[in-house]
PDB file of C-alpha atoms in Angstrom:
ATOM      1  CA  GLU A   1      63.579  63.445 149.255  1.00  0.00           C
ATOM      2  CA  LEU A   2      64.075  61.014 152.133  1.00  0.00           C
ATOM      3  CA  GLU A   3      64.029  58.152 149.660  1.00  0.00           C
ATOM      4  CA  GLN A   4      66.688  59.867 147.526  1.00  0.00           C
ATOM      5  CA  SER A   5      68.877  60.418 150.603  1.00  0.00           C
ATOM      6  CA  ASN A   6      68.454  56.766 151.532  1.00  0.00           C
ATOM      7  CA  GLU A   7      69.546  55.702 148.017  1.00  0.00           C
ATOM      8  CA  GLN A   8      72.606  57.963 148.194  1.00  0.00           C
ATOM      9  CA  LEU A   9      73.464  56.552 151.594  1.00  0.00           C
ATOM     10  CA  GLN A  10      73.183  52.999 150.258  1.00  0.00           C
ATOM     11  CA  GLU A  11      75.387  53.879 147.263  1.00  0.00           C
ATOM     12  CA  GLN A  12      77.987  55.326 149.610  1.00  0.00           C
ATOM     13  CA  ALA A  13      77.806  52.206 151.775  1.00  0.00           C
ATOM     14  CA  VAL A  14      78.428  50.008 148.704  1.00  0.00           C
ATOM     15  CA  MET A  15      81.362  52.200 147.654  1.00  0.00           C
ATOM     16  CA  LEU A  16      82.766  52.022 151.178  1.00  0.00           C
ATOM     17  CA  GLU A  17      82.454  48.218 151.184  1.00  0.00           C
ATOM     18  CA  GLU A  18      84.236  48.045 147.812  1.00  0.00           C
ATOM     19  CA  ARG A  19      87.039  50.303 149.037  1.00  0.00           C
ATOM     20  CA  THR A  20      87.365  48.297 152.250  1.00  0.00           C
ATOM     21  CA  ALA A  21      87.589  45.062 150.254  1.00  0.00           C
ATOM     22  CA  HIS A  22      90.179  46.616 147.953  1.00  0.00           C
ATOM     23  CA  ALA A  23      92.195  47.858 150.940  1.00  0.00           C
ATOM     24  CA  ALA A  24      92.082  44.369 152.479  1.00  0.00           C
ATOM     25  CA  THR A  25      93.306  42.867 149.199  1.00  0.00           C
ATOM     26  CA  LEU A  26      96.165  45.373 149.031  1.00  0.00           C
ATOM     27  CA  ALA A  27      97.075  44.702 152.664  1.00  0.00           C
ATOM     28  CA  ALA A  28      97.150  40.942 152.028  1.00  0.00           C
ATOM     29  CA  GLU A  29      99.360  41.458 148.953  1.00  0.00           C
ATOM     30  CA  ALA A  30     101.717  43.679 150.948  1.00  0.00           C
ATOM     31  CA  GLU A  31     101.922  41.049 153.695  1.00  0.00           C
ATOM     32  CA  ARG A  32     102.743  38.326 151.147  1.00  0.00           C
ATOM     33  CA  GLU A  33     105.468  40.536 149.644  1.00  0.00           C
ATOM     34  CA  ARG A  34     106.877  41.252 153.122  1.00  0.00           C
ATOM     35  CA  HIS A  35     107.048  37.511 153.823  1.00  0.00           C
ATOM     36  CA  ARG A  36     108.757  36.892 150.469  1.00  0.00           C
ATOM     37  CA  ALA A  37     111.330  39.597 151.161  1.00  0.00           C
ATOM     38  CA  GLU A  38     111.996  38.286 154.671  1.00  0.00           C
ATOM     39  CA  ALA A  39     112.375  34.740 153.324  1.00  0.00           C
ATOM     40  CA  ALA A  40     114.877  35.954 150.719  1.00  0.00           C
ATOM     41  CA  LEU A  41     116.861  37.879 153.325  1.00  0.00           C
ATOM     42  CA  ALA A  42     116.785  34.918 155.713  1.00  0.00           C
ATOM     43  CA  ALA A  43     118.277  32.727 152.979  1.00  0.00           C
ATOM     44  CA  LEU A  44     121.344  34.961 152.558  1.00  0.00           C
ATOM     45  CA  ARG A  45     124.741  33.560 153.530  1.00  0.00           C
ATOM     46  CA  ASP A  46     125.592  37.008 154.895  1.00  0.00           C
ATOM     47  CA  GLY A  47     124.073  38.802 157.848  1.00  0.00           C
ATOM     48  CA  LEU A  48     121.815  41.813 157.561  1.00  0.00           C
ATOM     49  CA  VAL A  49     120.596  44.062 160.370  1.00  0.00           C
ATOM     50  CA  THR A  50     118.597  47.264 159.956  1.00  0.00           C
ATOM     51  CA  PHE A  51     118.249  49.962 162.588  1.00  0.00           C
ATOM     52  CA  ASP A  52     115.764  52.814 162.794  1.00  0.00           C
ATOM     53  CA  ALA A  53     116.866  56.393 163.412  1.00  0.00           C
ATOM     54  CA  GLU A  54     116.813  55.801 167.197  1.00  0.00           C
ATOM     55  CA  GLY A  55     119.071  52.745 166.938  1.00  0.00           C
ATOM     56  CA  ARG A  56     116.393  50.093 167.469  1.00  0.00           C
ATOM     57  CA  VAL A  57     116.792  46.890 165.491  1.00  0.00           C
ATOM     58  CA  LEU A  58     114.024  46.729 162.890  1.00  0.00           C
ATOM     59  CA  PHE A  59     115.140  43.577 161.109  1.00  0.00           C
ATOM     60  CA  ALA A  60     117.868  40.996 161.511  1.00  0.00           C
ATOM     61  CA  ASN A  61     118.171  37.831 159.528  1.00  0.00           C
ATOM     62  CA  PRO A  62     119.083  34.627 161.393  1.00  0.00           C
ATOM     63  CA  ARG A  63     122.560  34.576 159.802  1.00  0.00           C
ATOM     64  CA  ALA A  64     123.385  37.941 161.420  1.00  0.00           C
ATOM     65  CA  ALA A  65     122.569  36.538 164.844  1.00  0.00           C
ATOM     66  CA  GLU A  66     124.650  33.441 164.104  1.00  0.00           C
ATOM     67  CA  LEU A  67     127.664  35.485 162.969  1.00  0.00           C
ATOM     68  CA  LEU A  68     127.399  37.665 166.063  1.00  0.00           C
ATOM     69  CA  GLY A  69     126.925  34.766 168.460  1.00  0.00           C
ATOM     70  CA  VAL A  70     123.587  35.941 169.842  1.00  0.00           C
ATOM     71  CA  ARG A  71     120.083  34.561 169.844  1.00  0.00           C
ATOM     72  CA  HIS A  72     117.993  35.883 166.972  1.00  0.00           C
ATOM     73  CA  ASP A  73     115.184  37.022 169.289  1.00  0.00           C
ATOM     74  CA  ALA A  74     117.679  38.840 171.527  1.00  0.00           C
ATOM     75  CA  LEU A  75     119.128  40.682 168.546  1.00  0.00           C
ATOM     76  CA  LEU A  76     115.664  41.695 167.361  1.00  0.00           C
ATOM     77  CA  ALA A  77     114.763  42.972 170.837  1.00  0.00           C
ATOM     78  CA  TRP A  78     117.890  45.088 171.277  1.00  0.00           C
ATOM     79  CA  GLN A  79     117.566  48.847 171.523  1.00  0.00           C
ATOM     80  CA  ARG A  80     120.702  50.941 171.746  1.00  0.00           C
ATOM     81  CA  ASP A  81     119.308  53.356 174.318  1.00  0.00           C
ATOM     82  CA  ASP A  82     117.264  51.028 176.493  1.00  0.00           C
ATOM     83  CA  GLY A  83     120.108  50.223 178.878  1.00  0.00           C
ATOM     84  CA  THR A  84     120.492  46.594 177.867  1.00  0.00           C
ATOM     85  CA  ALA A  85     123.947  45.648 176.707  1.00  0.00           C
ATOM     86  CA  LEU A  86     124.408  43.741 173.518  1.00  0.00           C
ATOM     87  CA  PRO A  87     127.010  40.968 173.732  1.00  0.00           C
ATOM     88  CA  VAL A  88     130.468  42.157 172.729  1.00  0.00           C
ATOM     89  CA  ALA A  89     130.383  40.564 169.274  1.00  0.00           C
ATOM     90  CA  ALA A  90     126.989  42.073 168.463  1.00  0.00           C
ATOM     91  CA  GLY A  91     128.107  45.395 169.913  1.00  0.00           C
ATOM     92  CA  ALA A  92     130.536  45.548 166.997  1.00  0.00           C
ATOM     93  CA  LEU A  93     127.547  46.674 164.949  1.00  0.00           C
ATOM     94  CA  ALA A  94     126.927  49.761 167.063  1.00  0.00           C
ATOM     95  CA  THR A  95     130.003  51.770 166.111  1.00  0.00           C
ATOM     96  CA  PRO A  96     129.804  51.351 162.313  1.00  0.00           C
ATOM     97  CA  ALA A  97     126.022  51.883 162.406  1.00  0.00           C
ATOM     98  CA  ALA A  98     126.324  55.050 164.490  1.00  0.00           C
ATOM     99  CA  ARG A  99     129.085  56.408 162.226  1.00  0.00           C
ATOM    100  CA  ALA A 100     127.088  55.697 159.064  1.00  0.00           C
ATOM    101  CA  ALA A 101     124.054  57.442 160.548  1.00  0.00           C
ATOM    102  CA  ALA A 102     126.077  60.466 161.697  1.00  0.00           C
ATOM    103  CA  GLU A 103     128.193  60.815 158.548  1.00  0.00           C
ATOM    104  CA  ARG A 104     125.410  59.790 156.137  1.00  0.00           C
ATOM    105  CA  ALA A 105     128.007  57.717 154.311  1.00  0.00           C
ATOM    106  CA  LEU A 106     129.045  54.094 153.893  1.00  0.00           C
ATOM    107  CA  VAL A 107     131.236  52.885 156.743  1.00  0.00           C
ATOM    108  CA  ALA A 108     133.278  49.702 156.281  1.00  0.00           C
ATOM    109  CA  SER A 109     135.332  47.957 158.930  1.00  0.00           C
ATOM    110  CA  GLU A 110     136.436  44.554 160.095  1.00  0.00           C
ATOM    111  CA  GLU A 111     135.202  43.355 163.438  1.00  0.00           C
ATOM    112  CA  VAL A 112     135.421  40.194 165.500  1.00  0.00           C
ATOM    113  CA  GLY A 113     132.254  38.127 165.623  1.00  0.00           C
ATOM    114  CA  ALA A 114     131.341  34.905 167.378  1.00  0.00           C
ATOM    115  CA  GLY A 115     134.208  32.510 168.031  1.00  0.00           C
ATOM    116  CA  ASP A 116     136.838  34.988 166.845  1.00  0.00           C
ATOM    117  CA  ALA A 117     135.317  35.027 163.366  1.00  0.00           C
ATOM    118  CA  VAL A 118     136.431  37.984 161.282  1.00  0.00           C
ATOM    119  CA  LEU A 119     133.487  39.916 159.883  1.00  0.00           C
ATOM    120  CA  HIS A 120     133.574  42.536 157.176  1.00  0.00           C
ATOM    121  CA  VAL A 121     130.989  45.071 158.322  1.00  0.00           C
ATOM    122  CA  ARG A 122     129.455  47.591 155.946  1.00  0.00           C
ATOM    123  CA  ALA A 123     126.982  50.105 157.353  1.00  0.00           C
ATOM    124  CA  TYR A 124     124.808  51.946 154.845  1.00  0.00           C
ATOM    125  CA  PRO A 125     122.763  55.005 155.782  1.00  0.00           C
ATOM    126  CA  MET A 126     119.081  54.872 154.840  1.00  0.00           C
ATOM    127  CA  ALA A 127     116.496  57.641 154.866  1.00  0.00           C
ATOM    128  CA  ASP A 128     115.229  56.569 158.279  1.00  0.00           C
ATOM    129  CA  GLY A 129     118.067  54.513 159.761  1.00  0.00           C
ATOM    130  CA  VAL A 130     120.993  52.289 158.861  1.00  0.00           C
ATOM    131  CA  ALA A 131     121.419  48.888 157.186  1.00  0.00           C
ATOM    132  CA  VAL A 132     124.402  46.808 158.287  1.00  0.00           C
ATOM    133  CA  HIS A 133     125.766  44.002 156.106  1.00  0.00           C
ATOM    134  CA  LEU A 134     127.942  41.342 157.765  1.00  0.00           C
ATOM    135  CA  GLN A 135     130.189  39.097 155.702  1.00  0.00           C
ATOM    136  CA  HIS A 136     132.173  36.226 157.215  1.00  0.00           C
ATOM    137  CA  VAL A 137     135.741  36.683 155.914  1.00  0.00           C
ATOM    138  CA  THR A 138     137.710  34.525 158.375  1.00  0.00           C
ATOM    139  CA  ALA A 139     138.712  31.960 155.730  1.00  0.00           C
ATOM    140  CA  ASP A 140     139.810  34.749 153.380  1.00  0.00           C
ATOM    141  CA  ARG A 141     141.959  36.363 156.058  1.00  0.00           C
ATOM    142  CA  ARG A 142     143.523  33.008 156.993  1.00  0.00           C
ATOM    143  CA  ALA A 143     144.280  32.299 153.328  1.00  0.00           C
ATOM    144  CA  GLU A 144     145.850  35.753 152.936  1.00  0.00           C
ATOM    145  CA  ALA A 145     147.992  35.159 156.032  1.00  0.00           C
ATOM    146  CA  ALA A 146     149.061  31.729 154.751  1.00  0.00           C
ATOM    147  CA  LEU A 147     149.964  33.249 151.381  1.00  0.00           C
ATOM    148  CA  ARG A 148     152.054  35.973 153.054  1.00  0.00           C
ATOM    149  CA  ASP A 149     153.771  33.317 155.162  1.00  0.00           C
ATOM    150  CA  SER A 150     154.526  31.228 152.068  1.00  0.00           C
ATOM    151  CA  GLU A 151     155.872  34.261 150.226  1.00  0.00           C
ATOM    152  CA  ASP A 152     158.115  35.094 153.201  1.00  0.00           C
ATOM    153  CA  ARG A 153     159.449  31.522 153.313  1.00  0.00           C
ATOM    154  CA  LEU A 154     160.077  31.579 149.572  1.00  0.00           C
ATOM    155  CA  GLN A 155     161.987  34.872 149.819  1.00  0.00           C
ATOM    156  CA  ARG A 156     164.103  33.533 152.693  1.00  0.00           C
ATOM    157  CA  ALA A 157     164.816  30.325 150.736  1.00  0.00           C
ATOM    158  CA  GLN A 158     165.825  32.322 147.664  1.00  0.00           C
ATOM    159  CA  LYS A 159     168.207  34.428 149.745  1.00  0.00           C
ATOM    160  CA  MET A 160     169.896  31.277 151.063  1.00  0.00           C
ATOM    161  CA  GLU A 161     170.725  30.072 147.542  1.00  0.00           C
TER     162      GLU A 161
END
């Protein structure tokens, strides 16, 4: 009977080793996928910042920090309720993110980023936080203003004729 118990114990040990190896393989695959996803998000021309339900930054790609005029590590370390102030440009994220979380709806706005850049900010509620997409639209807004100015000049010229 002792021998049978010993055999069962050895079988369980082998099964545990196999499960542990399988879990390690799955963990390594998940880590590779996480790195791939982060690399893809880092390559975006737009900024992306995600917040958890308490307002802590979970992820920020380098482009988001650049658009906001803050260091990437400082943006990643920011917590809304920890008493540290985010620079004014990066603080532009707080209002749309808080509204999206409270309203559980997409919030879109235009904010000023680093160097007076105009950013189109879209905050999307997630199950456990908010994702904020930042798009640099300064050139678009300047082109729109130049077009309006040209149209105004054309209308004034036509009235003079």
